[in-house]
Short mmCIF file of C-alpha atoms in Angstrom, two decimals:
data_model
loop_
_atom_site.label_atom_id
_atom_site.label_comp_id
_atom_site.label_asym_id
_atom_site.label_seq_id
_atom_site.Cartn_x
_atom_site.Cartn_y
_atom_site.Cartn_z
CA MET S 1 94.36 108.11 22.36
CA ARG S 2 92.27 109.22 25.31
CA ARG S 3 93.53 106.32 27.41
CA LEU S 4 97.12 107.12 26.40
CA GLY S 5 96.63 110.79 27.35
CA SER S 6 95.04 109.77 30.62
CA THR S 7 97.95 107.44 31.36
CA ARG S 8 100.43 110.21 30.65
CA ARG S 9 98.55 112.58 32.91
CA ARG S 10 98.43 110.01 35.70
CA GLY S 11 102.15 109.38 35.26
CA ARG S 12 102.90 113.09 35.43
CA ARG S 13 100.71 113.50 38.52
CA SER S 14 102.46 110.55 40.16
CA ARG S 15 105.88 112.07 39.49
CA LEU S 16 104.73 115.44 40.85
CA VAL S 17 103.29 113.81 43.97
CA ALA S 18 106.50 111.84 44.48
CA ALA S 19 108.59 114.98 44.07
CA GLY S 20 106.35 116.85 46.49
CA VAL S 21 106.57 114.06 49.08
CA ALA S 22 110.38 113.99 48.81
CA CYS S 23 110.72 117.76 49.10
CA GLY S 24 108.11 117.89 51.84
CA ALA S 25 110.04 115.29 53.82
CA ALA S 26 113.23 117.33 53.47
CA LEU S 27 111.49 120.47 54.69
CA ALA S 28 109.86 118.57 57.56
CA ALA S 29 113.26 117.27 58.62
CA LEU S 30 114.72 120.73 58.33
CA THR S 31 112.10 122.19 60.65
CA ALA S 32 112.45 119.45 63.25
CA PRO S 33 113.74 120.60 66.66
CA ALA S 34 117.47 121.27 66.63
CA ALA S 35 118.23 118.25 68.79
CA GLU S 36 116.47 115.99 66.29
CA ALA S 37 117.49 117.68 63.06
CA GLY S 38 121.26 117.49 63.49
CA PRO S 39 123.71 119.56 61.46
CA LEU S 40 123.19 120.14 57.76
CA GLY S 41 125.17 117.61 55.83
CA GLN S 42 125.02 114.15 54.32
CA GLY S 43 121.62 112.59 54.88
CA SER S 44 119.99 115.74 56.22
CA PRO S 45 118.33 118.63 54.35
CA HIS S 46 121.06 120.82 52.87
CA TRP S 47 121.83 123.31 50.15
CA ALA S 48 122.90 121.19 47.18
CA PRO S 49 124.99 123.25 44.68
CA LYS S 50 123.59 123.58 41.16
CA ASP S 51 126.67 125.08 39.50
CA PRO S 52 125.77 127.22 36.46
CA GLY S 53 129.43 127.62 35.52
CA THR S 54 129.52 131.41 35.96
CA PRO S 55 131.83 132.10 38.93
CA GLN S 56 132.31 135.70 37.81
CA VAL S 57 128.62 136.54 38.30
CA ARG S 58 126.85 137.55 41.50
CA PHE S 59 123.20 136.53 41.40
CA ARG S 60 120.99 138.78 43.51
CA GLY S 61 117.90 138.12 41.37
CA LEU S 62 116.17 134.73 41.73
CA ALA S 63 112.74 133.52 40.61
CA ALA S 64 111.95 129.92 41.47
CA VAL S 65 108.98 128.58 39.49
CA ASP S 66 109.09 125.02 40.82
CA ARG S 67 111.66 122.36 41.71
CA HIS S 68 112.61 122.05 38.03
CA THR S 69 112.50 125.63 36.77
CA ALA S 70 114.32 128.70 38.09
CA TRP S 71 115.61 131.98 36.69
CA LEU S 72 118.69 133.89 37.83
CA ALA S 73 119.62 137.54 37.25
CA GLY S 74 123.01 139.02 38.06
CA THR S 75 125.98 141.16 37.25
CA GLY S 76 127.25 141.69 33.73
CA GLY S 77 123.71 141.69 32.36
CA THR S 78 123.44 137.96 33.03
CA VAL S 79 120.19 135.99 33.00
CA LEU S 80 120.22 132.19 33.29
CA ARG S 81 117.41 129.64 33.26
CA THR S 82 117.14 125.98 34.20
CA THR S 83 114.26 123.61 33.46
CA ASP S 84 115.86 120.43 34.80
CA GLY S 85 116.37 121.24 38.45
CA GLY S 86 119.73 122.90 37.97
CA ALA S 87 121.43 120.01 36.17
CA SER S 88 122.02 122.39 33.27
CA TRP S 89 121.65 126.12 32.75
CA ARG S 90 121.00 128.14 29.62
CA ASN S 91 122.39 131.64 29.23
CA VAL S 92 119.40 133.68 28.09
CA SER S 93 120.83 137.14 28.74
CA PRO S 94 119.31 140.02 26.76
CA PRO S 95 121.59 141.10 23.89
CA GLY S 96 123.68 144.19 24.57
CA ALA S 97 123.09 144.08 28.33
CA ALA S 98 126.65 143.34 29.46
CA ASP S 99 127.02 146.75 31.14
CA LEU S 100 123.80 146.37 33.14
CA GLN S 101 123.37 145.08 36.68
CA PHE S 102 120.33 142.82 36.99
CA ARG S 103 119.12 142.66 40.60
CA ASP S 104 115.61 141.27 40.31
CA VAL S 105 113.71 138.77 38.17
CA GLU S 106 110.06 137.74 38.38
CA ALA S 107 109.02 134.64 36.43
CA PHE S 108 105.51 133.46 35.65
CA ASP S 109 106.61 130.10 34.23
CA ALA S 110 109.43 128.56 32.16
CA ARG S 111 108.84 130.93 29.25
CA ARG S 112 107.66 134.26 30.65
CA ALA S 113 109.80 136.45 32.90
CA VAL S 114 110.55 140.09 33.68
CA VAL S 115 113.99 141.34 34.79
CA LEU S 116 115.07 144.62 36.36
CA ALA S 117 118.39 146.36 35.81
CA ILE S 118 119.27 148.84 38.56
CA GLY S 119 121.20 152.07 38.64
CA GLU S 120 121.00 155.80 38.17
CA GLY S 121 119.16 157.26 35.20
CA GLU S 122 119.05 155.05 32.12
CA ALA S 123 120.85 152.20 33.91
CA SER S 124 117.44 151.34 35.41
CA ARG S 125 115.57 149.28 32.82
CA VAL S 126 112.97 146.52 32.59
CA PHE S 127 113.00 143.66 30.05
CA ARG S 128 110.39 140.99 29.34
CA THR S 129 110.55 137.66 27.53
CA ASP S 130 107.72 135.39 26.38
CA ASP S 131 109.84 132.63 24.84
CA GLY S 132 112.18 131.47 27.59
CA GLY S 133 114.74 134.19 26.95
CA ALA S 134 115.22 133.52 23.23
CA THR S 135 114.14 137.13 22.65
CA TRP S 136 113.64 140.10 24.96
CA THR S 137 111.76 143.37 24.76
CA GLU S 138 112.94 146.41 26.68
CA SER S 139 109.66 147.64 28.13
CA PHE S 140 110.96 150.47 30.33
CA ARG S 141 114.02 152.72 30.43
CA ASN S 142 114.28 155.33 33.15
CA THR S 143 114.99 158.81 31.83
CA ASP S 144 114.93 160.68 35.14
CA PRO S 145 118.50 161.11 36.44
CA LYS S 146 117.14 161.39 39.99
CA ALA S 147 115.51 157.93 39.92
CA PHE S 148 117.21 154.65 40.87
CA TYR S 149 115.05 151.53 40.70
CA ASP S 150 115.72 148.76 43.24
CA CYS S 151 113.09 146.01 43.09
CA LEU S 152 109.98 144.81 41.31
CA ALA S 153 107.12 142.53 42.31
CA PHE S 154 103.92 141.13 40.79
CA PHE S 155 100.48 140.54 42.28
CA ASP S 156 99.50 138.21 39.42
CA ARG S 157 100.47 137.62 35.80
CA ARG S 158 99.31 141.09 34.75
CA HIS S 159 99.67 143.51 37.64
CA GLY S 160 103.02 144.50 39.07
CA LEU S 161 105.07 147.35 40.54
CA ALA S 162 108.67 148.52 40.58
CA MET S 163 110.11 150.90 43.17
CA SER S 164 112.69 153.66 42.91
CA ASP S 165 114.60 155.45 45.63
CA PRO S 166 112.99 158.78 46.53
CA VAL S 167 112.58 161.37 43.80
CA ASP S 168 111.73 164.87 45.03
CA GLY S 169 111.31 163.54 48.56
CA ARG S 170 109.08 160.50 47.93
CA PHE S 171 109.61 156.92 46.80
CA ARG S 172 108.62 156.55 43.17
CA ILE S 173 106.39 153.65 42.07
CA LEU S 174 106.16 152.25 38.56
CA SER S 175 103.08 150.20 37.61
CA THR S 176 102.17 147.66 34.94
CA SER S 177 98.79 146.07 34.17
CA ASP S 178 99.87 143.96 31.18
CA GLY S 179 102.50 141.68 32.65
CA GLY S 180 105.40 144.10 32.30
CA ARG S 181 104.94 144.92 28.62
CA SER S 182 104.36 148.59 29.48
CA TRP S 183 104.84 150.76 32.57
CA ARG S 184 103.66 154.09 33.98
CA VAL S 185 104.76 156.15 36.98
CA LEU S 186 102.04 156.30 39.64
CA PRO S 187 101.02 159.59 41.25
CA SER S 188 103.06 160.37 44.37
CA ALA S 189 100.26 162.04 46.34
CA GLY S 190 99.57 158.90 48.38
CA MET S 191 103.24 158.30 49.26
CA PRO S 192 104.43 159.66 52.62
CA PRO S 193 107.56 161.83 52.60
CA ALA S 194 110.85 159.97 52.72
CA LEU S 195 113.22 160.47 55.64
CA ASP S 196 116.54 162.19 55.08
CA GLY S 197 118.89 159.65 53.49
CA GLU S 198 116.18 157.00 53.18
CA ALA S 199 116.37 154.54 50.27
CA GLY S 200 115.80 150.93 49.29
CA PHE S 201 118.42 148.20 48.99
CA ALA S 202 118.81 146.35 45.68
CA ALA S 203 120.34 143.37 47.47
CA SER S 204 118.02 140.44 46.80
CA GLY S 205 115.00 141.54 44.80
CA GLN S 206 112.99 141.45 48.04
CA CYS S 207 112.75 145.11 49.06
CA LEU S 208 109.31 145.14 47.39
CA VAL S 209 106.95 142.19 47.98
CA THR S 210 103.26 141.41 47.50
CA SER S 211 100.61 139.15 48.99
CA GLY S 212 97.22 138.61 47.39
CA PRO S 213 95.69 140.81 44.70
CA LYS S 214 96.39 144.28 46.11
CA ASP S 215 98.72 144.34 49.16
CA VAL S 216 102.35 145.40 48.72
CA TRP S 217 105.16 146.31 51.12
CA LEU S 218 108.33 148.35 50.59
CA ALA S 219 111.45 148.08 52.79
CA THR S 220 113.77 150.98 53.56
CA GLY S 221 117.03 151.90 55.24
CA GLY S 222 119.57 154.67 55.36
CA GLY S 223 117.32 157.05 57.29
CA ALA S 224 116.94 157.67 61.00
CA HIS S 225 114.58 154.67 61.15
CA ALA S 226 114.32 151.49 59.09
CA ARG S 227 110.74 151.53 57.86
CA VAL S 228 108.25 149.36 56.03
CA LEU S 229 105.69 151.08 53.82
CA HIS S 230 102.42 149.32 52.99
CA SER S 231 99.80 149.83 50.31
CA ALA S 232 96.48 147.97 50.11
CA ASP S 233 95.52 149.35 46.69
CA ARG S 234 98.42 148.34 44.42
CA GLY S 235 100.61 151.29 45.19
CA LEU S 236 98.35 154.34 45.17
CA ALA S 237 98.11 155.07 48.91
CA TRP S 238 100.81 154.12 51.43
CA THR S 239 101.32 154.12 55.19
CA ALA S 240 104.72 153.91 56.90
CA ALA S 241 105.74 152.05 60.06
CA ASP S 242 109.02 152.07 61.94
CA THR S 243 110.78 148.76 62.59
CA PRO S 244 113.29 147.88 65.33
CA VAL S 245 115.90 146.95 62.73
CA PRO S 246 118.90 149.30 63.19
CA ALA S 247 119.22 152.24 60.80
CA GLY S 248 120.75 155.71 60.91
CA ASP S 249 123.48 154.91 58.38
CA PRO S 250 123.47 154.40 54.59
CA ALA S 251 124.55 150.77 55.11
CA LYS S 252 121.83 149.87 57.63
CA GLY S 253 118.16 149.02 57.36
CA VAL S 254 115.63 146.44 56.22
CA PHE S 255 116.96 144.65 53.15
CA ALA S 256 114.26 142.02 52.56
CA LEU S 257 110.64 141.28 53.38
CA ALA S 258 108.58 138.09 53.22
CA PHE S 259 104.81 137.87 53.77
CA ARG S 260 102.97 134.54 53.93
CA ASP S 261 99.60 136.33 53.82
CA ARG S 262 98.36 139.90 54.13
CA ASP S 263 98.94 139.92 57.92
CA HIS S 264 102.05 137.89 58.78
CA GLY S 265 105.43 139.11 57.62
CA LEU S 266 109.16 139.05 58.29
CA ALA S 267 111.81 141.74 57.88
CA VAL S 268 115.54 141.03 57.79
CA GLY S 269 118.55 143.24 57.26
CA GLY S 270 121.19 144.90 59.39
CA ASP S 271 124.50 146.45 58.33
CA TYR S 272 125.85 145.03 55.08
CA ARG S 273 129.47 145.99 55.86
CA PRO S 274 131.30 142.76 56.77
CA ASP S 275 133.28 144.39 59.59
CA GLN S 276 130.17 145.71 61.35
CA ALA S 277 127.87 143.84 63.72
CA SER S 278 124.16 143.55 62.97
CA PRO S 279 122.20 143.19 66.21
CA GLN S 280 118.41 143.05 66.05
CA ALA S 281 118.57 142.36 62.32
CA ALA S 282 115.11 140.78 62.11
CA ALA S 283 111.54 141.78 62.99
CA VAL S 284 108.05 140.32 62.72
CA THR S 285 104.53 141.62 62.16
CA GLY S 286 101.13 140.03 62.64
CA ASP S 287 99.01 142.98 61.59
CA GLY S 288 100.03 143.58 58.00
CA GLY S 289 103.01 145.75 58.83
CA ARG S 290 101.25 148.35 60.98
CA THR S 291 103.51 147.37 63.90
CA TRP S 292 106.77 145.43 64.08
CA ALA S 293 108.41 143.59 66.99
CA PRO S 294 112.08 142.57 67.19
CA ALA S 295 112.98 138.91 66.94
CA ALA S 296 113.76 137.59 70.41
CA THR S 297 116.69 135.64 68.96
CA PRO S 298 117.66 137.29 65.66
CA PRO S 299 120.09 135.97 63.05
CA PRO S 300 123.69 136.52 64.20
CA ALA S 301 124.62 138.73 61.25
CA TYR S 302 123.34 140.79 58.34
CA ARG S 303 120.79 138.99 56.17
CA SER S 304 119.69 140.13 52.71
CA GLY S 305 116.99 137.61 51.69
CA ALA S 306 114.05 135.78 53.27
CA ALA S 307 111.34 133.32 52.27
CA TRP S 308 108.58 131.38 54.01
CA LEU S 309 108.85 127.63 53.60
CA PRO S 310 106.10 126.21 51.38
CA HIS S 311 102.71 125.77 53.05
CA SER S 312 104.11 126.59 56.49
CA ARG S 313 102.66 129.07 58.96
CA THR S 314 105.76 129.12 61.17
CA ALA S 315 108.90 128.21 59.20
CA ALA S 316 111.05 130.52 57.07
CA LEU S 317 114.62 130.93 55.86
CA ALA S 318 116.89 133.98 55.90
CA VAL S 319 120.14 134.15 53.92
CA GLY S 320 123.17 136.40 53.74
CA PRO S 321 126.90 136.39 53.00
CA THR S 322 127.72 134.54 56.24
CA GLY S 323 125.02 131.90 56.32
CA THR S 324 121.43 130.66 56.30
CA ASP S 325 119.12 130.85 59.31
CA LEU S 326 115.87 129.04 60.02
CA THR S 327 112.89 130.07 62.12
CA THR S 328 110.20 127.60 63.17
CA ASP S 329 108.21 130.03 65.28
CA ALA S 330 107.23 132.60 62.64
CA GLY S 331 110.30 134.79 63.05
CA ARG S 332 110.53 135.13 66.82
CA SER S 333 113.77 133.12 66.98
CA TRP S 334 116.34 132.03 64.41
CA ARG S 335 119.13 129.44 64.33
CA THR S 336 121.94 129.14 61.81
CA ILE S 337 121.78 125.96 59.71
CA ASP S 338 124.44 126.65 57.04
CA ASN S 339 127.49 128.90 56.70
CA GLY S 340 127.51 129.30 52.91
CA SER S 341 127.17 132.71 51.27
CA TYR S 342 123.83 133.46 49.57
CA ASP S 343 122.14 136.78 48.80
CA THR S 344 118.60 135.69 47.96
CA VAL S 345 116.22 132.78 48.55
CA ASP S 346 112.89 131.72 47.04
CA CYS S 347 110.49 128.85 47.72
CA THR S 348 107.70 127.42 45.57
CA PRO S 349 104.34 125.72 46.19
CA ASP S 350 105.73 122.30 45.19
CA PHE S 351 107.96 122.26 48.30
CA SER S 352 111.09 123.56 46.58
CA CYS S 353 113.54 126.18 47.89
CA TRP S 354 116.38 127.77 45.92
CA ALA S 355 119.17 130.19 46.89
CA ALA S 356 121.72 132.22 44.91
CA GLY S 357 124.56 134.63 45.53
CA GLU S 358 128.16 135.62 44.88
CA GLN S 359 130.70 133.77 42.73
CA GLY S 360 127.92 132.14 40.73
CA ARG S 361 126.59 130.23 43.76
CA VAL S 362 123.22 128.55 43.21
CA ALA S 363 121.69 125.80 45.30
CA ARG S 364 118.45 123.91 45.90
CA LEU S 365 117.37 122.48 49.21
CA GLU S 366 117.68 118.70 49.05
CA ARG S 367 118.00 115.68 51.25
#
């Protein structure tokens, strides 16, 4: 029996290594210089559709666990899960949630996940499952009519935060220390005052992101400046920094953040209105968000999601309704590699990247 178990483990390791090599080769080809990489298409790394059969749903929530397992959260209270790389999808939506708008999902593995419904008052709710979506527990329902929750993020399997648009002049932070089974509102004393009209964007589940055990960043727009707020103590004390991303309008600002460590981060956004240009819609930081510099060559249009490529210090993806862009110099310059519409993107340690968006669009990066 021990030899049989050992053989199975070796076989599983071999399959994982093979999958990692294949995905790693695709990502390496993707990040090759433009002259060598060629256009996305047959034989080159590309977004391969993984149709879940739900064209009526817009998926702004995405949690990629690995190249086999991913969770989606979208309109109409929809939550889907795949464990076979997108070949099939299971509808695991919480019962009675059809009137809710899910905009964020955080998954710990194939069985445990937390989803956020957004909206004013009681429309903002949090659900958790421990059995792959067979059953759900509503662990938080907002009762403050002034609150509107946008995003959630976890530091580890126990500690996480959710953010609301400003309440009484300050962003509100919700905290959990038991994996999303219970939540409490954190004191607001350490939160700087919000600007007039400032809010978060529930566009991709990436307006609140973490790196390491205690660092968290919050993206804003709508005010006179598009800002990024940072906390190094899990949301108790915050500092705010202006970014060069255009703001000054309810439709403009930073829509998504991505940090590869506690120092190096990306911000993408712009103006989400399709008839409006979005110049300078990306920025970079190398000091944990204390200062931000504009991308020398930004994406050509509004982008709502971003993710660092696995195990890369310089490569990342940004997605939006008009396409996908790639940077290979840590956000200083971007080039468009696909024209498909996606709202959010997520990459995993086993060299897998997924994207999701409108009309039920879901894809995985393949070669």
